[in-house]
Amino acid sequence: PARQHVRIAKSWRPMMVGVGVAQNFLASPGSTVREALAFAESTLVSCGDPEASVAARHLVACAVGETGARSLSNLQSRLQDADDILSAAATEHLGELLRRRSAREPIQYLIGEWD
């Protein structure tokens, strides 16, 4: 039987998160959940992640401690609160998750949940 190969989009390229502009976000305390989501999505878009929007939501939800089946709806509620500030630990965790995702690690491995 012929081998089937999975094609990865050429634009999906690894990117070092944690240097340059990412360093500025991660070093600035007091970012809101909404700002973190915007940062995460733009970071993943810039490295060509074909699922940037969905991946960003999962990673931010994980970083702020939202887990399980309702994690994304809980995150949506938190996005409505303009005063919901990320803790230093959540900001650091998000940076690590983005670094790993930008290296093409699957979301399921990052958040520890499978459907």
XYZ file of N, CA and C in Angstrom:
345
model
N 0.821 -1.191 0.000
C 0.000 0.000 0.000
C 0.867 1.258 0.000
N 0.384 2.265 -0.673
C 1.116 3.531 -0.758
C 1.091 4.249 0.589
N 2.181 4.905 0.904
C 2.248 5.672 2.146
C 1.554 7.004 1.965
N 0.835 7.392 2.959
C 0.196 8.697 2.931
C 1.005 9.639 3.803
N 1.249 10.828 3.316
C 2.006 11.820 4.064
C 1.088 12.954 4.476
N 1.276 13.403 5.675
C 0.519 14.552 6.159
C 1.297 15.799 5.789
N 0.618 16.727 5.150
C 1.268 17.980 4.757
C 1.049 19.021 5.844
N 2.106 19.690 6.204
C 2.026 20.790 7.155
C 2.156 22.070 6.350
N 1.273 23.007 6.626
C 1.311 24.275 5.898
C 2.699 24.891 6.007
N 3.207 25.385 4.879
C 4.531 25.983 4.867
C 4.609 27.202 5.778
N 3.496 27.872 5.953
C 3.518 29.081 6.770
C 3.572 28.775 8.263
N 3.330 27.550 8.666
C 3.348 27.169 10.084
C 4.793 26.909 10.461
N 5.438 27.953 10.956
C 6.858 27.874 11.259
C 7.096 28.103 12.750
N 8.023 27.376 13.339
C 8.321 27.598 14.749
C 8.829 29.014 14.973
N 8.531 29.543 16.126
C 8.950 30.891 16.462
C 9.369 30.885 17.922
N 10.411 31.561 18.227
C 10.859 31.622 19.615
C 10.030 32.647 20.370
N 9.158 32.184 21.230
C 8.368 33.071 22.068
C 9.145 33.257 23.360
N 9.124 34.446 23.891
C 9.856 34.726 25.112
C 11.009 35.677 24.858
N 11.219 36.048 23.592
C 12.219 37.049 23.253
C 11.529 38.160 22.482
N 12.149 39.297 22.418
C 11.585 40.406 21.660
C 10.278 40.903 22.217
N 9.264 41.006 21.352
C 7.976 41.559 21.753
C 7.295 40.708 22.824
N 7.483 39.414 22.753
C 6.889 38.541 23.769
C 7.458 38.854 25.143
N 8.736 39.157 25.193
C 9.382 39.491 26.457
C 8.710 40.717 27.084
N 8.369 41.702 26.265
C 7.721 42.913 26.771
C 6.390 42.588 27.433
N 5.585 41.745 26.800
C 4.289 41.390 27.379
C 4.479 40.602 28.663
N 5.330 39.610 28.609
C 5.501 38.734 29.754
C 6.136 39.452 30.938
N 6.905 40.500 30.665
C 7.562 41.236 31.748
C 6.675 42.332 32.316
N 5.612 42.684 31.604
C 4.760 43.774 32.092
C 3.630 43.212 32.938
N 3.663 43.486 34.245
C 2.616 42.980 35.127
C 1.307 43.734 34.907
N 0.214 43.100 35.280
C -1.065 43.781 35.239
C -1.823 43.671 33.932
N -1.502 42.716 33.093
C -2.239 42.524 31.849
C -3.580 41.865 32.147
N -4.594 42.266 31.423
C -5.910 41.668 31.611
C -6.000 40.357 30.836
N -7.018 39.589 31.146
C -7.257 38.335 30.422
C -7.512 38.654 28.947
N -8.236 39.712 28.683
C -8.523 40.120 27.300
C -7.227 40.459 26.555
N -6.318 41.200 27.207
C -5.030 41.534 26.582
C -4.184 40.286 26.358
N -4.237 39.369 27.312
C -3.487 38.115 27.173
C -3.988 37.314 25.981
N -5.299 37.276 25.810
C -5.869 36.547 24.671
C -5.447 37.183 23.356
N -5.503 38.502 23.278
C -5.090 39.208 22.050
C -3.614 38.946 21.765
N -2.791 38.996 22.797
C -1.362 38.724 22.633
C -1.125 37.290 22.166
N -1.784 36.342 22.813
C -1.602 34.936 22.461
C -2.012 34.679 21.014
N -3.155 35.230 20.623
C -3.612 35.005 19.252
C -2.667 35.630 18.237
N -2.221 36.861 18.489
C -1.319 37.504 17.522
C 0.025 36.778 17.457
N 0.472 36.254 18.588
C 1.722 35.491 18.605
C 1.594 34.228 17.757
N 0.482 33.515 17.926
C 0.281 32.274 17.172
C 0.022 32.544 15.692
N -0.671 33.624 15.386
C -0.880 34.005 13.981
C 0.474 34.297 13.336
N 1.340 35.024 14.057
C 2.631 35.405 13.480
C 3.545 34.217 13.223
N 3.318 33.105 13.924
C 4.131 31.923 13.625
C 3.389 30.953 12.711
N 2.234 31.391 12.191
C 1.533 30.611 11.175
C 0.664 29.488 11.693
N 0.290 29.533 12.950
C -0.571 28.483 13.507
C -1.926 28.527 12.801
N -2.311 27.463 12.118
C -3.587 27.466 11.392
C -4.800 27.479 12.318
N -4.598 27.210 13.598
C -5.691 27.209 14.570
C -5.453 28.268 15.637
N -4.863 29.399 15.260
C -4.413 30.408 16.216
C -5.507 30.869 17.167
N -6.689 31.151 16.662
C -7.756 31.685 17.503
C -8.205 30.674 18.556
N -8.469 29.463 18.121
C -8.915 28.416 19.044
C -7.785 28.047 20.007
N -6.581 27.913 19.480
C -5.437 27.557 20.321
C -5.206 28.614 21.389
N -5.288 29.885 21.014
C -5.077 30.974 21.976
C -6.096 30.897 23.106
N -7.345 30.636 22.772
C -8.389 30.538 23.804
C -8.099 29.386 24.771
N -7.716 28.243 24.242
C -7.402 27.100 25.097
C -6.197 27.394 25.994
N -5.165 28.017 25.432
C -3.958 28.277 26.209
C -4.195 29.308 27.306
N -4.936 30.364 26.986
C -5.232 31.372 28.008
C -6.114 30.771 29.095
N -7.108 29.987 28.699
C -7.971 29.331 29.689
C -7.135 28.460 30.622
N -6.228 27.695 30.074
C -5.357 26.840 30.878
C -4.479 27.681 31.801
N -3.905 28.750 31.282
C -3.004 29.600 32.069
C -3.704 30.234 33.265
N -4.985 30.567 33.104
C -5.717 31.196 34.219
C -6.428 30.175 35.096
N -6.217 28.890 34.817
C -6.743 27.848 35.685
C -8.117 27.321 35.333
N -8.624 27.685 34.175
C -9.917 27.158 33.723
C -9.660 25.829 33.019
N -10.251 24.767 33.535
C -10.039 23.450 32.942
C -11.372 22.743 32.754
N -11.329 21.679 32.014
C -12.521 20.863 31.830
C -13.399 21.324 30.685
N -14.563 20.714 30.616
C -15.477 20.925 29.487
C -15.973 22.366 29.394
N -16.047 23.073 30.500
C -16.579 24.440 30.492
C -15.488 25.507 30.481
N -14.248 25.107 30.231
C -13.142 26.059 30.317
C -13.305 27.236 29.362
N -13.754 26.982 28.132
C -13.886 28.081 27.173
C -15.059 28.991 27.505
N -16.168 28.442 28.009
C -17.289 29.314 28.387
C -16.933 30.108 29.643
N -16.177 29.504 30.563
C -15.715 30.241 31.733
C -14.760 31.357 31.322
N -13.897 31.075 30.353
C -12.987 32.098 29.849
C -13.784 33.245 29.237
N -14.833 32.915 28.481
C -15.660 33.949 27.858
C -16.237 34.880 28.923
N -16.657 34.338 30.033
C -17.176 35.157 31.136
C -16.089 36.064 31.686
N -14.890 35.539 31.808
C -13.787 36.339 32.336
C -13.375 37.442 31.371
N -13.565 37.217 30.083
C -13.223 38.242 29.090
C -14.137 39.461 29.207
N -15.328 39.267 29.736
C -16.279 40.366 29.898
C -15.850 41.310 31.021
N -15.046 40.814 31.947
C -14.600 41.598 33.088
C -13.303 42.321 32.736
N -13.399 43.624 32.509
C -12.231 44.419 32.112
C -11.185 44.507 33.214
N -11.566 44.173 34.449
C -10.638 44.263 35.573
C -10.023 42.923 35.945
N -10.248 41.885 35.147
C -9.703 40.557 35.447
C -8.227 40.535 35.022
N -7.337 40.688 35.996
C -5.897 40.788 35.757
C -5.244 39.421 35.928
N -4.309 39.104 35.043
C -3.551 37.858 35.163
C -2.552 37.970 36.307
N -2.418 36.904 37.051
C -1.389 36.864 38.091
C -0.032 36.696 37.401
N 1.027 36.935 38.146
C 2.374 36.742 37.599
C 2.576 35.282 37.195
N 2.048 34.368 38.003
C 2.186 32.939 37.693
C 1.440 32.576 36.413
N 0.232 33.137 36.229
C -0.546 32.852 35.017
C 0.145 33.429 33.788
N 0.730 34.609 33.934
C 1.448 35.230 32.815
C 2.650 34.386 32.424
N 3.387 33.905 33.422
C 4.539 33.052 33.163
C 4.119 31.732 32.511
N 3.026 31.159 33.023
C 2.510 29.899 32.467
C 2.090 30.088 31.013
N 1.426 31.191 30.720
C 1.016 31.472 29.345
C 2.238 31.590 28.435
N 3.269 32.251 28.907
C 4.496 32.365 28.106
C 5.078 31.009 27.760
N 5.094 30.117 28.745
C 5.610 28.767 28.503
C 4.723 27.997 27.530
N 3.404 28.111 27.695
C 2.478 27.437 26.775
C 2.644 27.952 25.354
N 2.807 29.256 25.188
C 2.995 29.830 23.854
C 4.311 29.379 23.246
N 5.348 29.305 24.057
C 6.635 28.836 23.554
C 6.501 27.409 23.031
N 5.830 26.563 23.791
C 5.675 25.170 23.388
C 4.759 25.033 22.171
N 3.673 25.809 22.125
C 2.762 25.740 20.973
C 3.442 26.249 19.708
N 4.250 27.293 19.850
C 4.936 27.825 18.671
C 5.945 26.826 18.117
N 6.322 25.846 18.931
C 7.198 24.764 18.477
C 6.373 23.576 17.968
N 5.077 23.821 17.727
C 4.148 22.851 17.135
C 3.686 21.745 18.083
N 3.794 21.950 19.367
C 3.299 20.939 20.301
C 1.770 20.961 20.283
N 1.129 19.806 20.206
C -0.340 19.764 20.140
C -1.010 20.368 21.375
N -2.125 21.023 21.150
C -2.890 21.652 22.230
C -3.214 20.640 23.333
N -3.607 19.442 22.941
C -3.984 18.432 23.926
C -2.843 18.149 24.896
N -1.621 18.112 24.394
C -0.477 17.868 25.269
C -0.263 19.057 26.204
N -0.481 20.255 25.692
C -0.241 21.458 26.480
C -1.231 21.618 27.628
N -2.501 21.357 27.347
C -3.512 21.581 28.381
C -3.861 20.302 29.147
N -3.366 19.164 28.664
C -3.577 17.910 29.369
C -4.991 17.361 29.271
N -5.695 17.719 28.205
C -7.068 17.234 28.024
C -7.270 16.744 26.602
N -7.996 15.648 26.478
C -8.342 15.098 25.174
C -9.860 14.999 25.113
N -10.390 15.167 23.913
C -11.856 15.054 23.737
C -12.286 13.612 23.847
